Each structure stands twice: as C-alpha cells, then as structure tokens.
Amino acid sequence: MLLGIAVGLWMIGNLYDINTRIRHKNFVRVAALLLTLLICWIGFSLTGESKHRLPWEPFSETRLAALRNQNKIVIVDFTADWCINCHVNEGAALNTKDTKELVVRNGVVPLLADFTSQSAEIKKWLGKFNQIGVPLTVIFPPGRESDPIVLRGIYSQETLLQKLKEAAQQPPNAQTQAVTEIR
C-alpha cells in the first residue's frame, strides 16, 4: 500500500512542472490518484484473511501423535511468514473452498508448523523428510505410520485434493508402498 502512495507522489512530483498546461497537470493527478488507489486496493486484498481458511491448529509432536493414535487423517503444513512459495500454496491449494470442503467432510485435522522463527522442533521434523526449508506439506493417512504422503515445493490444488482423497480412502492399518512424493 505504501508503494502505491509512493508511486502516486512520484508521478505528481516528476511528470509535470510549473510551466506545464493545467490540462496535463490534472490528467497526471487523476492518473496518479487512480493508480495509487489500485495499488492500495491490491495490497489490502493481499493482507485479508481467506474466508475458506482451514481450521489450522498449531503443530506439536504430541498433538500429531495424539491425532495419529485416534486414526485421524492429519495434514501438516510446514510454512513461514517470509516464504513466498508457502503463501502461493496457501492461496492456491490449501485455503480454498474445495480443500476446506474435503477436509471437513473427511475429518482431516490441519496442523500448521510455523517455521518463521526457525523452531528446533520443526527443524527436526523437516530433517525427517530430508528437507532443509519450507514449503513442505505432509499428509498422514491413518494406519500408515511410516508411509506419509509428502508434497514438496509449489503444488496445485488438484494435486492436494487427489492426495487427500487417497489418504481418506486408505483403511486404517493398510500396508502400502514407499512414500509418495511430488517434487
């Protein structure tokens, strides 16, 4: 939003001078105002909370273990405030209407592992998946203790929904093959 104000002020200060005709001055002023409002509106819309935001709970090893003992499907989003790719995943795949409907319908519990302050616990969990940073999304289907579904980097909503459906279709204690990865 500050960028919009700065651009508008720059336009007014640099695109005409004292000898410029009043018609040109007014055109620049109106264009600067409209551009400033547009940039401010875009900035404001980016800061807003999604109405389809998943009911995220804070991640902890004990909470994850308790949910897995209850045979719940758990999705863990390893993210950070400074991670642009994480925000892309959140906006395009995680916090969307279709994802929220699927999560609610299948009783999936979403856990948010915030790596913004680089917590040791979350760093340890990233290491378990051979990952040194975020984004990383892990889906723990019930009964698949050593076989989670791992999504690395940026992924589409279609990929996420497919993997969540796969996790929901797995009966508890089912034996499956190696970790499914999307790179």
PDB file of C-alpha atoms in Angstrom:
ATOM      1  CA  MET A   1       0.000   0.000   0.000  1.00  0.00           C
ATOM      2  CA  LEU A   2       2.917   2.308   0.725  1.00  0.00           C
ATOM      3  CA  LEU A   3       4.257   1.524  -2.729  1.00  0.00           C
ATOM      4  CA  GLY A   4       1.009   2.849  -4.223  1.00  0.00           C
ATOM      5  CA  ILE A   5       1.282   6.091  -2.283  1.00  0.00           C
ATOM      6  CA  ALA A   6       4.944   6.459  -3.263  1.00  0.00           C
ATOM      7  CA  VAL A   7       4.166   5.901  -6.966  1.00  0.00           C
ATOM      8  CA  GLY A   8       1.346   8.443  -6.864  1.00  0.00           C
ATOM      9  CA  LEU A   9       3.508  11.073  -5.192  1.00  0.00           C
ATOM     10  CA  TRP A  10       6.360  10.384  -7.595  1.00  0.00           C
ATOM     11  CA  MET A  11       4.030  10.890 -10.575  1.00  0.00           C
ATOM     12  CA  ILE A  12       2.778  14.208  -9.237  1.00  0.00           C
ATOM     13  CA  GLY A  13       6.290  15.389  -8.410  1.00  0.00           C
ATOM     14  CA  ASN A  14       8.033  14.296 -11.609  1.00  0.00           C
ATOM     15  CA  LEU A  15       5.621  14.171 -14.547  1.00  0.00           C
ATOM     16  CA  TYR A  16       4.955  17.878 -14.792  1.00  0.00           C
ATOM     17  CA  ASP A  17       6.473  21.180 -13.715  1.00  0.00           C
ATOM     18  CA  ILE A  18       5.352  24.775 -13.172  1.00  0.00           C
ATOM     19  CA  ASN A  19       5.226  25.537 -16.917  1.00  0.00           C
ATOM     20  CA  THR A  20       3.032  22.532 -17.823  1.00  0.00           C
ATOM     21  CA  ARG A  21      -0.524  23.217 -19.022  1.00  0.00           C
ATOM     22  CA  ILE A  22      -3.266  22.752 -16.422  1.00  0.00           C
ATOM     23  CA  ARG A  23      -4.980  20.061 -18.522  1.00  0.00           C
ATOM     24  CA  HIS A  24      -1.816  17.879 -18.445  1.00  0.00           C
ATOM     25  CA  LYS A  25      -1.373  18.526 -14.708  1.00  0.00           C
ATOM     26  CA  ASN A  26      -4.947  17.421 -13.991  1.00  0.00           C
ATOM     27  CA  PHE A  27      -4.542  14.306 -16.142  1.00  0.00           C
ATOM     28  CA  VAL A  28      -1.378  13.307 -14.228  1.00  0.00           C
ATOM     29  CA  ARG A  29      -3.072  13.996 -10.884  1.00  0.00           C
ATOM     30  CA  VAL A  30      -6.114  11.840 -11.754  1.00  0.00           C
ATOM     31  CA  ALA A  31      -3.914   9.045 -13.158  1.00  0.00           C
ATOM     32  CA  ALA A  32      -1.722   9.160 -10.033  1.00  0.00           C
ATOM     33  CA  LEU A  33      -4.772   9.001  -7.773  1.00  0.00           C
ATOM     34  CA  LEU A  34      -6.291   6.062  -9.676  1.00  0.00           C
ATOM     35  CA  LEU A  35      -3.011   4.148  -9.773  1.00  0.00           C
ATOM     36  CA  THR A  36      -2.456   4.795  -6.059  1.00  0.00           C
ATOM     37  CA  LEU A  37      -5.958   3.545  -5.224  1.00  0.00           C
ATOM     38  CA  LEU A  38      -5.488   0.446  -7.394  1.00  0.00           C
ATOM     39  CA  ILE A  39      -2.152  -0.475  -5.802  1.00  0.00           C
ATOM     40  CA  CYS A  40      -3.543   0.181  -2.308  1.00  0.00           C
ATOM     41  CA  TRP A  41      -6.606  -1.980  -3.042  1.00  0.00           C
ATOM     42  CA  ILE A  42      -4.406  -4.850  -4.282  1.00  0.00           C
ATOM     43  CA  GLY A  43      -2.164  -4.532  -1.221  1.00  0.00           C
ATOM     44  CA  PHE A  44      -5.138  -4.514   1.116  1.00  0.00           C
ATOM     45  CA  SER A  45      -6.709  -7.558  -0.554  1.00  0.00           C
ATOM     46  CA  LEU A  46      -3.452  -9.497  -0.107  1.00  0.00           C
ATOM     47  CA  THR A  47      -3.484  -8.890   3.637  1.00  0.00           C
ATOM     48  CA  GLY A  48      -7.058 -10.065   4.105  1.00  0.00           C
ATOM     49  CA  GLU A  49      -7.923 -13.407   5.678  1.00  0.00           C
ATOM     50  CA  SER A  50      -9.304 -16.046   3.325  1.00  0.00           C
ATOM     51  CA  LYS A  51     -12.930 -16.942   4.020  1.00  0.00           C
ATOM     52  CA  HIS A  52     -12.020 -20.537   3.169  1.00  0.00           C
ATOM     53  CA  ARG A  53      -9.117 -20.732   5.590  1.00  0.00           C
ATOM     54  CA  LEU A  54      -8.681 -24.197   7.051  1.00  0.00           C
ATOM     55  CA  PRO A  55      -9.154 -24.538  10.837  1.00  0.00           C
ATOM     56  CA  TRP A  56      -5.395 -24.707  11.473  1.00  0.00           C
ATOM     57  CA  GLU A  57      -4.137 -25.882  14.848  1.00  0.00           C
ATOM     58  CA  PRO A  58      -0.567 -25.228  15.985  1.00  0.00           C
ATOM     59  CA  PHE A  59       1.794 -28.107  15.262  1.00  0.00           C
ATOM     60  CA  SER A  60       3.402 -30.054  18.073  1.00  0.00           C
ATOM     61  CA  GLU A  61       4.818 -33.536  18.153  1.00  0.00           C
ATOM     62  CA  THR A  62       2.469 -34.532  20.989  1.00  0.00           C
ATOM     63  CA  ARG A  63      -0.622 -33.238  19.144  1.00  0.00           C
ATOM     64  CA  LEU A  64       0.400 -35.099  15.986  1.00  0.00           C
ATOM     65  CA  ALA A  65       0.951 -38.329  17.938  1.00  0.00           C
ATOM     66  CA  ALA A  66      -2.431 -37.998  19.680  1.00  0.00           C
ATOM     67  CA  LEU A  67      -4.266 -37.464  16.377  1.00  0.00           C
ATOM     68  CA  ARG A  68      -2.486 -40.378  14.726  1.00  0.00           C
ATOM     69  CA  ASN A  69      -3.395 -42.613  17.695  1.00  0.00           C
ATOM     70  CA  GLN A  70      -7.045 -41.652  17.064  1.00  0.00           C
ATOM     71  CA  ASN A  71      -6.663 -42.791  13.405  1.00  0.00           C
ATOM     72  CA  LYS A  72      -7.316 -39.263  12.127  1.00  0.00           C
ATOM     73  CA  ILE A  73      -6.071 -38.021   8.778  1.00  0.00           C
ATOM     74  CA  VAL A  74      -3.625 -35.226   9.552  1.00  0.00           C
ATOM     75  CA  ILE A  75      -2.204 -32.648   7.170  1.00  0.00           C
ATOM     76  CA  VAL A  76       0.824 -30.689   8.372  1.00  0.00           C
ATOM     77  CA  ASP A  77       1.795 -27.518   6.537  1.00  0.00           C
ATOM     78  CA  PHE A  78       5.406 -26.565   7.251  1.00  0.00           C
ATOM     79  CA  THR A  79       5.431 -22.866   6.407  1.00  0.00           C
ATOM     80  CA  ALA A  80       6.924 -19.479   7.330  1.00  0.00           C
ATOM     81  CA  ASP A  81       5.793 -15.870   7.052  1.00  0.00           C
ATOM     82  CA  TRP A  82       8.841 -14.986   4.935  1.00  0.00           C
ATOM     83  CA  CYS A  83       8.297 -17.882   2.484  1.00  0.00           C
ATOM     84  CA  ILE A  84       6.693 -16.682  -0.769  1.00  0.00           C
ATOM     85  CA  ASN A  85       6.195 -20.226  -2.096  1.00  0.00           C
ATOM     86  CA  CYS A  86       4.368 -21.090   1.142  1.00  0.00           C
ATOM     87  CA  HIS A  87       1.938 -18.216   0.561  1.00  0.00           C
ATOM     88  CA  VAL A  88       1.382 -19.436  -3.016  1.00  0.00           C
ATOM     89  CA  ASN A  89       0.473 -22.917  -1.717  1.00  0.00           C
ATOM     90  CA  GLU A  90      -1.802 -21.449   0.946  1.00  0.00           C
ATOM     91  CA  GLY A  91      -3.653 -19.231  -1.515  1.00  0.00           C
ATOM     92  CA  ALA A  92      -3.820 -21.605  -4.487  1.00  0.00           C
ATOM     93  CA  ALA A  93      -4.244 -25.022  -2.848  1.00  0.00           C
ATOM     94  CA  LEU A  94      -4.632 -25.104   0.943  1.00  0.00           C
ATOM     95  CA  ASN A  95      -7.010 -22.320   1.968  1.00  0.00           C
ATOM     96  CA  THR A  96      -9.558 -22.809  -0.798  1.00  0.00           C
ATOM     97  CA  LYS A  97     -13.236 -23.688  -0.870  1.00  0.00           C
ATOM     98  CA  ASP A  98     -12.780 -27.178  -2.365  1.00  0.00           C
ATOM     99  CA  THR A  99      -9.963 -28.083   0.018  1.00  0.00           C
ATOM    100  CA  LYS A 100     -11.914 -26.892   3.043  1.00  0.00           C
ATOM    101  CA  GLU A 101     -14.981 -28.901   1.979  1.00  0.00           C
ATOM    102  CA  LEU A 102     -12.874 -32.060   1.562  1.00  0.00           C
ATOM    103  CA  VAL A 103     -11.106 -31.506   4.889  1.00  0.00           C
ATOM    104  CA  VAL A 104     -14.390 -31.026   6.766  1.00  0.00           C
ATOM    105  CA  ARG A 105     -16.142 -33.922   5.001  1.00  0.00           C
ATOM    106  CA  ASN A 106     -13.328 -36.393   5.782  1.00  0.00           C
ATOM    107  CA  GLY A 107     -12.480 -35.172   9.284  1.00  0.00           C
ATOM    108  CA  VAL A 108      -8.949 -34.164   8.311  1.00  0.00           C
ATOM    109  CA  VAL A 109      -7.107 -32.264  11.049  1.00  0.00           C
ATOM    110  CA  PRO A 110      -4.853 -29.486   9.682  1.00  0.00           C
ATOM    111  CA  LEU A 111      -1.744 -28.626  11.718  1.00  0.00           C
ATOM    112  CA  LEU A 112       0.323 -25.518  10.984  1.00  0.00           C
ATOM    113  CA  ALA A 113       4.066 -25.895  11.592  1.00  0.00           C
ATOM    114  CA  ASP A 114       5.244 -22.267  11.598  1.00  0.00           C
ATOM    115  CA  PHE A 115       8.963 -22.160  10.818  1.00  0.00           C
ATOM    116  CA  THR A 116       9.142 -18.339  10.839  1.00  0.00           C
ATOM    117  CA  SER A 117      11.295 -18.268  13.983  1.00  0.00           C
ATOM    118  CA  GLN A 118      13.095 -21.478  12.898  1.00  0.00           C
ATOM    119  CA  SER A 119      11.999 -23.574  15.855  1.00  0.00           C
ATOM    120  CA  ALA A 120      14.206 -26.552  16.712  1.00  0.00           C
ATOM    121  CA  GLU A 121      11.215 -28.935  16.869  1.00  0.00           C
ATOM    122  CA  ILE A 122      10.063 -28.026  13.364  1.00  0.00           C
ATOM    123  CA  LYS A 123      13.634 -28.108  12.040  1.00  0.00           C
ATOM    124  CA  LYS A 124      13.915 -31.667  13.386  1.00  0.00           C
ATOM    125  CA  TRP A 125      10.713 -32.647  11.578  1.00  0.00           C
ATOM    126  CA  LEU A 126      11.899 -31.073   8.330  1.00  0.00           C
ATOM    127  CA  GLY A 127      15.048 -33.164   8.672  1.00  0.00           C
ATOM    128  CA  LYS A 128      12.954 -36.337   8.966  1.00  0.00           C
ATOM    129  CA  PHE A 129      11.759 -35.658   5.430  1.00  0.00           C
ATOM    130  CA  ASN A 130      15.224 -34.686   4.112  1.00  0.00           C
ATOM    131  CA  GLN A 131      14.079 -31.096   3.775  1.00  0.00           C
ATOM    132  CA  ILE A 132      16.173 -28.106   4.843  1.00  0.00           C
ATOM    133  CA  GLY A 133      13.482 -25.482   4.418  1.00  0.00           C
ATOM    134  CA  VAL A 134       9.865 -24.736   3.659  1.00  0.00           C
ATOM    135  CA  PRO A 135       7.404 -25.229   1.989  1.00  0.00           C
ATOM    136  CA  LEU A 136       6.637 -28.813   2.857  1.00  0.00           C
ATOM    137  CA  THR A 137       3.221 -30.379   3.277  1.00  0.00           C
ATOM    138  CA  VAL A 138       2.839 -33.840   4.785  1.00  0.00           C
ATOM    139  CA  ILE A 139      -0.376 -35.871   4.891  1.00  0.00           C
ATOM    140  CA  PHE A 140      -0.511 -38.655   7.483  1.00  0.00           C
ATOM    141  CA  PRO A 141      -3.178 -41.208   6.491  1.00  0.00           C
ATOM    142  CA  PRO A 142      -4.494 -43.356   9.332  1.00  0.00           C
ATOM    143  CA  GLY A 143      -2.655 -46.642   9.790  1.00  0.00           C
ATOM    144  CA  ARG A 144       0.316 -45.630   7.645  1.00  0.00           C
ATOM    145  CA  GLU A 145       2.793 -44.818  10.415  1.00  0.00           C
ATOM    146  CA  SER A 146       5.884 -44.982   8.224  1.00  0.00           C
ATOM    147  CA  ASP A 147       4.295 -44.019   4.902  1.00  0.00           C
ATOM    148  CA  PRO A 148       3.114 -40.385   4.842  1.00  0.00           C
ATOM    149  CA  ILE A 149       2.277 -38.520   1.636  1.00  0.00           C
ATOM    150  CA  VAL A 150       4.824 -35.753   1.048  1.00  0.00           C
ATOM    151  CA  LEU A 151       4.297 -32.645  -1.118  1.00  0.00           C
ATOM    152  CA  ARG A 152       7.412 -30.535  -1.691  1.00  0.00           C
ATOM    153  CA  GLY A 153       7.627 -27.047  -3.157  1.00  0.00           C
ATOM    154  CA  ILE A 154       4.722 -25.469  -5.006  1.00  0.00           C
ATOM    155  CA  TYR A 155       1.811 -27.746  -5.890  1.00  0.00           C
ATOM    156  CA  SER A 156      -1.649 -27.353  -7.380  1.00  0.00           C
ATOM    157  CA  GLN A 157      -4.997 -27.649  -5.662  1.00  0.00           C
ATOM    158  CA  GLU A 158      -5.760 -30.643  -7.877  1.00  0.00           C
ATOM    159  CA  THR A 159      -2.650 -32.464  -6.609  1.00  0.00           C
ATOM    160  CA  LEU A 160      -3.501 -31.692  -2.989  1.00  0.00           C
ATOM    161  CA  LEU A 161      -7.116 -32.825  -3.353  1.00  0.00           C
ATOM    162  CA  GLN A 162      -6.003 -36.036  -5.074  1.00  0.00           C
ATOM    163  CA  LYS A 163      -3.562 -36.842  -2.244  1.00  0.00           C
ATOM    164  CA  LEU A 164      -6.151 -36.037   0.449  1.00  0.00           C
ATOM    165  CA  LYS A 165      -8.672 -38.323  -1.270  1.00  0.00           C
ATOM    166  CA  GLU A 166      -6.012 -41.028  -1.443  1.00  0.00           C
ATOM    167  CA  ALA A 167      -5.391 -40.648   2.294  1.00  0.00           C
ATOM    168  CA  ALA A 168      -9.135 -40.793   3.038  1.00  0.00           C
ATOM    169  CA  GLN A 169      -9.587 -43.984   1.004  1.00  0.00           C
ATOM    170  CA  GLN A 170      -6.855 -45.876   2.858  1.00  0.00           C
ATOM    171  CA  PRO A 171      -8.316 -48.156   5.509  1.00  0.00           C
ATOM    172  CA  PRO A 172      -6.544 -47.996   8.887  1.00  0.00           C
ATOM    173  CA  ASN A 173      -3.577 -50.384   9.232  1.00  0.00           C
ATOM    174  CA  ALA A 174      -3.314 -50.859   5.458  1.00  0.00           C
ATOM    175  CA  GLN A 175       0.078 -51.841   4.134  1.00  0.00           C
ATOM    176  CA  THR A 176       1.311 -49.621   1.303  1.00  0.00           C
ATOM    177  CA  GLN A 177       4.473 -48.926  -0.601  1.00  0.00           C
ATOM    178  CA  ALA A 178       7.097 -46.205  -0.208  1.00  0.00           C
ATOM    179  CA  VAL A 179       6.488 -42.513   0.443  1.00  0.00           C
ATOM    180  CA  THR A 180       4.584 -40.754  -2.325  1.00  0.00           C
ATOM    181  CA  GLU A 181       6.438 -37.617  -3.298  1.00  0.00           C
ATOM    182  CA  ILE A 182       5.645 -34.699  -5.548  1.00  0.00           C
ATOM    183  CA  ARG A 183       8.702 -32.703  -6.496  1.00  0.00           C
TER     184      ARG A 183
END
